[in-house]
PDB file of N, CA and C in Angstrom:
ATOM      1  N   UNK U   1     153.724 117.526  18.455  1.00 36.00           N
ATOM      2  CA  UNK U   1     154.954 118.248  18.206  1.00 36.00           C
ATOM      3  C   UNK U   1     155.991 118.004  19.299  1.00 36.00           C
ATOM      4  N   UNK U   2     155.633 117.333  20.372  1.00 39.00           N
ATOM      5  CA  UNK U   2     156.559 117.009  21.443  1.00 39.00           C
ATOM      6  C   UNK U   2     157.239 118.241  22.030  1.00 39.00           C
ATOM      7  N   UNK U   3     156.518 119.345  22.142  1.00 45.00           N
ATOM      8  CA  UNK U   3     157.061 120.549  22.746  1.00 45.00           C
ATOM      9  C   UNK U   3     157.878 121.396  21.799  1.00 45.00           C
ATOM     10  N   UNK U   4     158.063 120.978  20.570  1.00 48.00           N
ATOM     11  CA  UNK U   4     158.839 121.744  19.613  1.00 48.00           C
ATOM     12  C   UNK U   4     157.966 122.700  18.833  1.00 48.00           C
ATOM     13  N   UNK U   5     158.572 123.533  18.058  1.00 46.00           N
ATOM     14  CA  UNK U   5     157.849 124.443  17.192  1.00 46.00           C
ATOM     15  C   UNK U   5     158.748 124.799  16.040  1.00 46.00           C
ATOM     16  N   UNK U   6     158.202 125.463  15.049  1.00 46.00           N
ATOM     17  CA  UNK U   6     158.999 125.837  13.895  1.00 46.00           C
ATOM     18  C   UNK U   6     159.092 127.337  13.772  1.00 46.00           C
ATOM     19  N   UNK U   7     160.281 127.811  13.542  1.00 49.00           N
ATOM     20  CA  UNK U   7     160.551 129.216  13.339  1.00 49.00           C
ATOM     21  C   UNK U   7     160.103 129.607  11.925  1.00 49.00           C
ATOM     22  N   UNK U   8     159.951 130.888  11.692  1.00 52.00           N
ATOM     23  CA  UNK U   8     159.578 131.355  10.359  1.00 52.00           C
ATOM     24  C   UNK U   8     160.626 130.967   9.321  1.00 52.00           C
ATOM     25  N   UNK U   9     161.872 130.771   9.759  1.00 51.00           N
ATOM     26  CA  UNK U   9     162.913 130.386   8.806  1.00 51.00           C
ATOM     27  C   UNK U   9     162.910 128.881   8.530  1.00 51.00           C
ATOM     28  N   UNK U  10     161.925 128.137   9.123  1.00 51.00           N
ATOM     29  CA  UNK U  10     161.791 126.715   8.865  1.00 51.00           C
ATOM     30  C   UNK U  10     162.619 125.825   9.773  1.00 51.00           C
ATOM     31  N   UNK U  11     163.404 126.427  10.666  1.00 50.00           N
ATOM     32  CA  UNK U  11     164.231 125.635  11.571  1.00 50.00           C
ATOM     33  C   UNK U  11     163.424 125.223  12.791  1.00 50.00           C
ATOM     34  N   UNK U  12     163.563 123.995  13.206  1.00 50.00           N
ATOM     35  CA  UNK U  12     162.861 123.505  14.388  1.00 50.00           C
ATOM     36  C   UNK U  12     163.580 123.990  15.638  1.00 50.00           C
ATOM     37  N   UNK U  13     162.830 124.459  16.603  1.00 54.00           N
ATOM     38  CA  UNK U  13     163.393 124.945  17.862  1.00 54.00           C
ATOM     39  C   UNK U  13     162.731 124.201  19.022  1.00 54.00           C
ATOM     40  N   UNK U  14     163.412 124.099  20.133  1.00 52.00           N
ATOM     41  CA  UNK U  14     162.865 123.497  21.340  1.00 52.00           C
ATOM     42  C   UNK U  14     162.896 124.547  22.438  1.00 52.00           C
ATOM     43  N   UNK U  15     161.797 124.704  23.189  1.00 51.00           N
ATOM     44  CA  UNK U  15     161.816 125.621  24.327  1.00 51.00           C
ATOM     45  C   UNK U  15     162.818 125.127  25.370  1.00 51.00           C
ATOM     46  N   UNK U  16     163.349 126.038  26.177  1.00 56.00           N
ATOM     47  CA  UNK U  16     164.322 125.674  27.184  1.00 56.00           C
ATOM     48  C   UNK U  16     163.670 125.478  28.548  1.00 56.00           C
ATOM     49  N   UNK U  17     162.351 125.351  28.609  1.00 58.00           N
ATOM     50  CA  UNK U  17     161.627 125.162  29.852  1.00 58.00           C
ATOM     51  C   UNK U  17     161.471 123.672  30.120  1.00 58.00           C
ATOM     52  N   UNK U  18     161.052 123.315  31.342  1.00 71.00           N
ATOM     53  CA  UNK U  18     160.834 121.928  31.689  1.00 71.00           C
ATOM     54  C   UNK U  18     159.522 121.388  31.143  1.00 71.00           C
ATOM     55  N   UNK U  19     158.780 122.203  30.439  1.00 73.00           N
ATOM     56  CA  UNK U  19     157.513 121.817  29.824  1.00 73.00           C
ATOM     57  C   UNK U  19     157.365 122.621  28.543  1.00 73.00           C
ATOM     58  N   UNK U  20     156.414 122.276  27.737  1.00 79.00           N
ATOM     59  CA  UNK U  20     156.164 123.019  26.512  1.00 79.00           C
ATOM     60  C   UNK U  20     155.214 124.185  26.804  1.00 79.00           C
ATOM     61  N   UNK U  21     155.670 125.388  26.526  1.00 78.00           N
ATOM     62  CA  UNK U  21     154.808 126.559  26.693  1.00 78.00           C
ATOM     63  C   UNK U  21     153.556 126.402  25.839  1.00 78.00           C
ATOM     64  N   UNK U  22     153.705 125.752  24.692  1.00 79.00           N
ATOM     65  CA  UNK U  22     152.565 125.572  23.794  1.00 79.00           C
ATOM     66  C   UNK U  22     151.483 124.695  24.409  1.00 79.00           C
ATOM     67  N   UNK U  23     151.821 123.867  25.402  1.00 82.00           N
ATOM     68  CA  UNK U  23     150.810 123.040  26.066  1.00 82.00           C
ATOM     69  C   UNK U  23     149.818 123.898  26.848  1.00 82.00           C
ATOM     70  N   UNK U  24     150.166 125.149  27.109  1.00 84.00           N
ATOM     71  CA  UNK U  24     149.275 126.087  27.794  1.00 84.00           C
ATOM     72  C   UNK U  24     148.308 126.778  26.834  1.00 84.00           C
ATOM     73  N   UNK U  25     148.439 126.537  25.538  1.00 86.00           N
ATOM     74  CA  UNK U  25     147.611 127.127  24.484  1.00 86.00           C
ATOM     75  C   UNK U  25     147.559 128.657  24.575  1.00 86.00           C
ATOM     76  N   UNK U  26     148.714 129.322  24.554  1.00 88.00           N
ATOM     77  CA  UNK U  26     148.712 130.790  24.641  1.00 88.00           C
ATOM     78  C   UNK U  26     148.150 131.431  23.374  1.00 88.00           C
ATOM     79  N   UNK U  27     147.516 132.587  23.547  1.00 88.00           N
ATOM     80  CA  UNK U  27     147.036 133.346  22.385  1.00 88.00           C
ATOM     81  C   UNK U  27     148.208 133.899  21.605  1.00 88.00           C
ATOM     82  N   UNK U  28     149.265 134.265  22.336  1.00 90.00           N
ATOM     83  CA  UNK U  28     150.486 134.775  21.724  1.00 90.00           C
ATOM     84  C   UNK U  28     151.645 134.438  22.652  1.00 90.00           C
ATOM     85  N   UNK U  29     152.819 134.232  22.070  1.00 90.00           N
ATOM     86  CA  UNK U  29     154.006 133.924  22.854  1.00 90.00           C
ATOM     87  C   UNK U  29     155.187 134.639  22.218  1.00 90.00           C
ATOM     88  N   UNK U  30     155.740 135.608  22.936  1.00 93.00           N
ATOM     89  CA  UNK U  30     156.870 136.390  22.447  1.00 93.00           C
ATOM     90  C   UNK U  30     158.094 136.036  23.285  1.00 93.00           C
ATOM     91  N   UNK U  31     159.143 135.550  22.645  1.00 94.00           N
ATOM     92  CA  UNK U  31     160.314 135.043  23.348  1.00 94.00           C
ATOM     93  C   UNK U  31     161.575 135.543  22.651  1.00 94.00           C
ATOM     94  N   UNK U  32     162.231 136.514  23.266  1.00 96.00           N
ATOM     95  CA  UNK U  32     163.432 137.099  22.666  1.00 96.00           C
ATOM     96  C   UNK U  32     164.533 136.061  22.473  1.00 96.00           C
ATOM     97  N   UNK U  33     164.562 135.032  23.316  1.00 94.00           N
ATOM     98  CA  UNK U  33     165.631 134.034  23.199  1.00 94.00           C
ATOM     99  C   UNK U  33     165.489 133.161  21.961  1.00 94.00           C
ATOM    100  N   UNK U  34     164.340 133.191  21.314  1.00 93.00           N
ATOM    101  CA  UNK U  34     164.124 132.399  20.101  1.00 93.00           C
ATOM    102  C   UNK U  34     164.403 133.195  18.822  1.00 93.00           C
ATOM    103  N   UNK U  35     164.579 134.507  18.957  1.00 94.00           N
ATOM    104  CA  UNK U  35     164.841 135.346  17.781  1.00 94.00           C
ATOM    105  C   UNK U  35     166.283 135.172  17.323  1.00 94.00           C
ATOM    106  N   UNK U  36     166.488 135.053  16.029  1.00 92.00           N
ATOM    107  CA  UNK U  36     167.833 134.868  15.485  1.00 92.00           C
ATOM    108  C   UNK U  36     168.249 135.999  14.537  1.00 92.00           C
ATOM    109  N   UNK U  37     167.346 136.923  14.248  1.00 93.00           N
ATOM    110  CA  UNK U  37     167.628 137.962  13.262  1.00 93.00           C
ATOM    111  C   UNK U  37     168.312 139.196  13.856  1.00 93.00           C
ATOM    112  N   UNK U  38     168.425 139.256  15.190  1.00 96.00           N
ATOM    113  CA  UNK U  38     168.940 140.471  15.822  1.00 96.00           C
ATOM    114  C   UNK U  38     170.225 140.218  16.594  1.00 96.00           C
ATOM    115  N   UNK U  39     171.044 141.272  16.674  1.00 97.00           N
ATOM    116  CA  UNK U  39     172.254 141.277  17.496  1.00 97.00           C
ATOM    117  C   UNK U  39     172.050 142.308  18.600  1.00 97.00           C
ATOM    118  N   UNK U  40     172.904 142.278  19.608  1.00 97.00           N
ATOM    119  CA  UNK U  40     172.791 143.189  20.736  1.00 97.00           C
ATOM    120  C   UNK U  40     172.731 144.646  20.273  1.00 97.00           C
ATOM    121  N   UNK U  41     171.706 145.345  20.742  1.00 97.00           N
ATOM    122  CA  UNK U  41     171.551 146.761  20.428  1.00 97.00           C
ATOM    123  C   UNK U  41     170.761 147.060  19.173  1.00 97.00           C
ATOM    124  N   UNK U  42     170.390 146.041  18.397  1.00 97.00           N
ATOM    125  CA  UNK U  42     169.601 146.266  17.183  1.00 97.00           C
ATOM    126  C   UNK U  42     168.204 146.767  17.516  1.00 97.00           C
ATOM    127  N   UNK U  43     167.692 147.678  16.692  1.00 97.00           N
ATOM    128  CA  UNK U  43     166.296 148.094  16.784  1.00 97.00           C
ATOM    129  C   UNK U  43     165.440 146.961  16.229  1.00 97.00           C
ATOM    130  N   UNK U  44     164.327 146.664  16.912  1.00 96.00           N
ATOM    131  CA  UNK U  44     163.479 145.526  16.562  1.00 96.00           C
ATOM    132  C   UNK U  44     162.270 146.003  15.759  1.00 96.00           C
ATOM    133  N   UNK U  45     162.180 145.559  14.516  1.00 94.00           N
ATOM    134  CA  UNK U  45     161.055 145.948  13.666  1.00 94.00           C
ATOM    135  C   UNK U  45     159.907 144.945  13.718  1.00 94.00           C
ATOM    136  N   UNK U  46     160.205 143.696  14.102  1.00 94.00           N
ATOM    137  CA  UNK U  46     159.140 142.702  14.233  1.00 94.00           C
ATOM    138  C   UNK U  46     159.517 141.694  15.310  1.00 94.00           C
ATOM    139  N   UNK U  47     158.500 141.211  16.018  1.00 94.00           N
ATOM    140  CA  UNK U  47     158.673 140.208  17.066  1.00 94.00           C
ATOM    141  C   UNK U  47     157.802 139.023  16.699  1.00 94.00           C
ATOM    142  N   UNK U  48     158.404 137.861  16.622  1.00 94.00           N
ATOM    143  CA  UNK U  48     157.702 136.648  16.203  1.00 94.00           C
ATOM    144  C   UNK U  48     156.778 136.126  17.295  1.00 94.00           C
ATOM    145  N   UNK U  49     155.574 135.736  16.903  1.00 93.00           N
ATOM    146  CA  UNK U  49     154.640 135.054  17.796  1.00 93.00           C
ATOM    147  C   UNK U  49     154.918 133.565  17.681  1.00 93.00           C
ATOM    148  N   UNK U  50     155.462 132.963  18.741  1.00 92.00           N
ATOM    149  CA  UNK U  50     155.841 131.554  18.730  1.00 92.00           C
ATOM    150  C   UNK U  50     154.680 130.625  19.063  1.00 92.00           C
ATOM    151  N   UNK U  51     153.472 131.164  19.294  1.00 91.00           N
ATOM    152  CA  UNK U  51     152.325 130.321  19.649  1.00 91.00           C
ATOM    153  C   UNK U  51     151.772 129.560  18.452  1.00 91.00           C
ATOM    154  N   UNK U  52     152.127 129.992  17.250  1.00 90.00           N
ATOM    155  CA  UNK U  52     151.565 129.388  16.053  1.00 90.00           C
ATOM    156  C   UNK U  52     150.324 130.110  15.571  1.00 90.00           C
ATOM    157  N   UNK U  53     149.920 131.181  16.265  1.00 90.00           N
ATOM    158  CA  UNK U  53     148.727 131.939  15.891  1.00 90.00           C
ATOM    159  C   UNK U  53     149.021 133.128  14.979  1.00 90.00           C
ATOM    160  N   UNK U  54     150.270 133.301  14.596  1.00 91.00           N
ATOM    161  CA  UNK U  54     150.697 134.348  13.657  1.00 91.00           C
ATOM    162  C   UNK U  54     150.317 135.750  14.120  1.00 91.00           C
ATOM    163  N   UNK U  55     150.427 136.024  15.417  1.00 92.00           N
ATOM    164  CA  UNK U  55     150.151 137.362  15.957  1.00 92.00           C
ATOM    165  C   UNK U  55     151.482 138.073  16.190  1.00 92.00           C
ATOM    166  N   UNK U  56     152.206 138.255  15.103  1.00 93.00           N
ATOM    167  CA  UNK U  56     153.520 138.874  15.150  1.00 93.00           C
ATOM    168  C   UNK U  56     153.374 140.375  15.391  1.00 93.00           C
ATOM    169  N   UNK U  57     154.265 140.933  16.195  1.00 93.00           N
ATOM    170  CA  UNK U  57     154.262 142.372  16.473  1.00 93.00           C
ATOM    171  C   UNK U  57     155.146 143.087  15.455  1.00 93.00           C
ATOM    172  N   UNK U  58     154.764 144.298  15.111  1.00 93.00           N
ATOM    173  CA  UNK U  58     155.548 145.080  14.160  1.00 93.00           C
ATOM    174  C   UNK U  58     155.640 146.542  14.608  1.00 93.00           C
ATOM    175  N   UNK U  59     156.714 147.187  14.166  1.00 93.00           N
ATOM    176  CA  UNK U  59     156.891 148.624  14.369  1.00 93.00           C
ATOM    177  C   UNK U  59     157.737 149.139  13.220  1.00 93.00           C
ATOM    178  N   UNK U  60     157.164 150.052  12.434  1.00 92.00           N
ATOM    179  CA  UNK U  60     157.858 150.595  11.269  1.00 92.00           C
ATOM    180  C   UNK U  60     158.587 151.903  11.572  1.00 92.00           C
ATOM    181  N   UNK U  61     158.156 152.643  12.589  1.00 94.00           N
ATOM    182  CA  UNK U  61     158.752 153.935  12.927  1.00 94.00           C
ATOM    183  C   UNK U  61     160.045 153.719  13.710  1.00 94.00           C
ATOM    184  N   UNK U  62     161.155 154.156  13.141  1.00 95.00           N
ATOM    185  CA  UNK U  62     162.477 153.888  13.729  1.00 95.00           C
ATOM    186  C   UNK U  62     162.593 154.361  15.174  1.00 95.00           C
ATOM    187  N   UNK U  63     162.081 155.526  15.492  1.00 95.00           N
ATOM    188  CA  UNK U  63     162.223 156.077  16.847  1.00 95.00           C
ATOM    189  C   UNK U  63     161.366 155.357  17.880  1.00 95.00           C
ATOM    190  N   UNK U  64     160.430 154.516  17.432  1.00 95.00           N
ATOM    191  CA  UNK U  64     159.543 153.814  18.361  1.00 95.00           C
ATOM    192  C   UNK U  64     159.840 152.324  18.468  1.00 95.00           C
ATOM    193  N   UNK U  65     160.937 151.876  17.873  1.00 95.00           N
ATOM    194  CA  UNK U  65     161.299 150.452  17.928  1.00 95.00           C
ATOM    195  C   UNK U  65     162.009 150.132  19.243  1.00 95.00           C
ATOM    196  N   UNK U  66     161.635 149.020  19.877  1.00 96.00           N
ATOM    197  CA  UNK U  66     162.398 148.580  21.055  1.00 96.00           C
ATOM    198  C   UNK U  66     163.762 148.059  20.614  1.00 96.00           C
ATOM    199  N   UNK U  67     164.655 147.855  21.563  1.00 97.00           N
ATOM    200  CA  UNK U  67     165.978 147.323  21.267  1.00 97.00           C
ATOM    201  C   UNK U  67     166.066 145.868  21.677  1.00 97.00           C
ATOM    202  N   UNK U  68     166.853 145.108  20.944  1.00 97.00           N
ATOM    203  CA  UNK U  68     167.158 143.725  21.300  1.00 97.00           C
ATOM    204  C   UNK U  68     168.433 143.778  22.123  1.00 97.00           C
ATOM    205  N   UNK U  69     168.392 143.298  23.365  1.00 97.00           N
ATOM    206  CA  UNK U  69     169.544 143.326  24.252  1.00 97.00           C
ATOM    207  C   UNK U  69     169.859 141.908  24.704  1.00 97.00           C
ATOM    208  N   UNK U  70     171.131 141.515  24.589  1.00 97.00           N
ATOM    209  CA  UNK U  70     171.542 140.159  24.959  1.00 97.00           C
ATOM    210  C   UNK U  70     172.044 140.102  26.403  1.00 97.00           C
ATOM    211  N   UNK U  71     171.997 138.897  26.984  1.00 95.00           N
ATOM    212  CA  UNK U  71     172.527 138.623  28.327  1.00 95.00           C
ATOM    213  C   UNK U  71     171.960 139.550  29.406  1.00 95.00           C
ATOM    214  N   UNK U  72     170.642 139.728  29.425  1.00 94.00           N
ATOM    215  CA  UNK U  72     170.016 140.641  30.378  1.00 94.00           C
ATOM    216  C   UNK U  72     169.323 139.896  31.521  1.00 94.00           C
ATOM    217  N   UNK U  73     168.432 138.981  31.214  1.00 91.00           N
ATOM    218  CA  UNK U  73     167.662 138.263  32.228  1.00 91.00           C
ATOM    219  C   UNK U  73     168.120 136.812  32.261  1.00 91.00           C
ATOM    220  N   UNK U  74     168.786 136.402  33.339  1.00 91.00           N
ATOM    221  CA  UNK U  74     169.307 135.031  33.449  1.00 91.00           C
ATOM    222  C   UNK U  74     170.140 134.652  32.230  1.00 91.00           C
ATOM    223  N   UNK U  75     170.953 135.559  31.764  1.00 92.00           N
ATOM    224  CA  UNK U  75     171.829 135.388  30.599  1.00 92.00           C
ATOM    225  C   UNK U  75     171.072 135.251  29.281  1.00 92.00           C
ATOM    226  N   UNK U  76     169.787 135.593  29.278  1.00 94.00           N
ATOM    227  CA  UNK U  76     168.975 135.526  28.064  1.00 94.00           C
ATOM    228  C   UNK U  76     168.707 136.934  27.530  1.00 94.00           C
ATOM    229  N   UNK U  77     168.381 137.031  26.235  1.00 96.00           N
ATOM    230  CA  UNK U  77     168.083 138.343  25.662  1.00 96.00           C
ATOM    231  C   UNK U  77     166.671 138.813  26.008  1.00 96.00           C
ATOM    232  N   UNK U  78     166.465 140.121  25.837  1.00 96.00           N
ATOM    233  CA  UNK U  78     165.152 140.730  26.065  1.00 96.00           C
ATOM    234  C   UNK U  78     164.878 141.747  24.959  1.00 96.00           C
ATOM    235  N   UNK U  79     163.607 142.113  24.828  1.00 96.00           N
ATOM    236  CA  UNK U  79     163.225 143.267  24.016  1.00 96.00           C
ATOM    237  C   UNK U  79     163.106 144.422  24.999  1.00 96.00           C
ATOM    238  N   UNK U  80     163.905 145.467  24.832  1.00 96.00           N
ATOM    239  CA  UNK U  80     163.903 146.579  25.779  1.00 96.00           C
ATOM    240  C   UNK U  80     163.141 147.767  25.187  1.00 96.00           C
ATOM    241  N   UNK U  81     162.016 148.071  25.821  1.00 95.00           N
ATOM    242  CA  UNK U  81     161.201 149.225  25.454  1.00 95.00           C
ATOM    243  C   UNK U  81     161.631 150.386  26.334  1.00 95.00           C
ATOM    244  N   UNK U  82     161.649 151.616  25.790  1.00 93.00           N
ATOM    245  CA  UNK U  82     162.188 152.747  26.546  1.00 93.00           C
ATOM    246  C   UNK U  82     161.218 153.332  27.572  1.00 93.00           C
ATOM    247  N   UNK U  83     159.966 152.898  27.594  1.00 91.00           N
ATOM    248  CA  UNK U  83     159.011 153.406  28.570  1.00 91.00           C
ATOM    249  C   UNK U  83     158.415 154.747  28.196  1.00 91.00           C
ATOM    250  N   UNK U  84     158.804 155.265  27.051  1.00 92.00           N
ATOM    251  CA  UNK U  84     158.291 156.568  26.608  1.00 92.00           C
ATOM    252  C   UNK U  84     157.436 156.424  25.364  1.00 92.00           C
ATOM    253  N   UNK U  85     158.056 155.996  24.260  1.00 93.00           N
ATOM    254  CA  UNK U  85     157.295 155.927  23.013  1.00 93.00           C
ATOM    255  C   UNK U  85     157.549 154.656  22.208  1.00 93.00           C
ATOM    256  N   UNK U  86     158.345 153.728  22.736  1.00 91.00           N
ATOM    257  CA  UNK U  86     158.549 152.459  22.021  1.00 91.00           C
ATOM    258  C   UNK U  86     157.278 151.622  22.119  1.00 91.00           C
ATOM    259  N   UNK U  87     156.880 151.062  20.985  1.00 89.00           N
ATOM    260  CA  UNK U  87     155.660 150.251  20.952  1.00 89.00           C
ATOM    261  C   UNK U  87     155.755 149.264  19.793  1.00 89.00           C
ATOM    262  N   UNK U  88     155.229 148.095  20.011  1.00 88.00           N
ATOM    263  CA  UNK U  88     155.108 147.101  18.945  1.00 88.00           C
ATOM    264  C   UNK U  88     153.639 146.689  18.928  1.00 88.00           C
ATOM    265  N   UNK U  89     153.027 146.690  17.771  1.00 88.00           N
ATOM    266  CA  UNK U  89     151.594 146.428  17.700  1.00 88.00           C
ATOM    267  C   UNK U  89     151.303 145.106  16.988  1.00 88.00           C
ATOM    268  N   UNK U  90     150.153 144.568  17.325  1.00 86.00           N
ATOM    269  CA  UNK U  90     149.690 143.313  16.705  1.00 86.00           C
ATOM    270  C   UNK U  90     148.176 143.432  16.554  1.00 86.00           C
ATOM    271  N   UNK U  91     147.664 142.898  15.463  1.00 71.00           N
ATOM    272  CA  UNK U  91     146.213 142.896  15.234  1.00 71.00           C
ATOM    273  C   UNK U  91     145.643 141.596  15.767  1.00 71.00           C
ATOM    274  N   UNK U  92     144.897 141.665  16.861  1.00 66.00           N
ATOM    275  CA  UNK U  92     144.222 140.480  17.419  1.00 66.00           C
ATOM    276  C   UNK U  92     142.821 140.418  16.865  1.00 66.00           C
ATOM    277  N   UNK U  93     142.391 139.232  16.519  1.00 61.00           N
ATOM    278  CA  UNK U  93     141.009 139.029  16.087  1.00 61.00           C
ATOM    279  C   UNK U  93     140.356 138.063  17.051  1.00 61.00           C
ATOM    280  N   UNK U  94     139.107 138.328  17.359  1.00 55.00           N
ATOM    281  CA  UNK U  94     138.385 137.466  18.276  1.00 55.00           C
ATOM    282  C   UNK U  94     137.857 136.245  17.527  1.00 55.00           C
ATOM    283  N   UNK U  95     138.119 135.077  18.089  1.00 54.00           N
ATOM    284  CA  UNK U  95     137.688 133.826  17.448  1.00 54.00           C
ATOM    285  C   UNK U  95     136.222 133.559  17.710  1.00 54.00           C
TER     286      UNK U  95
END
């Protein structure tokens, strides 16, 4: 794949690092800078797992959704959890 990956929308994306994160074989990879469905301040109902292992995070309860915030860390977006009750869950299975 030459360091590339495919988004759920079928568009090919390239990581902005000097190496491919996928070369590290992560169990899960959550990267707010790769999300295209959210704007600044939006509540996040799902977070894409970019590792290819389909371990996407979800949250259906509106009051417990983190926020998508742009231009926070090195001009990149982040998922902002409130530290109280925001949570996104994923079902991990042992291989």
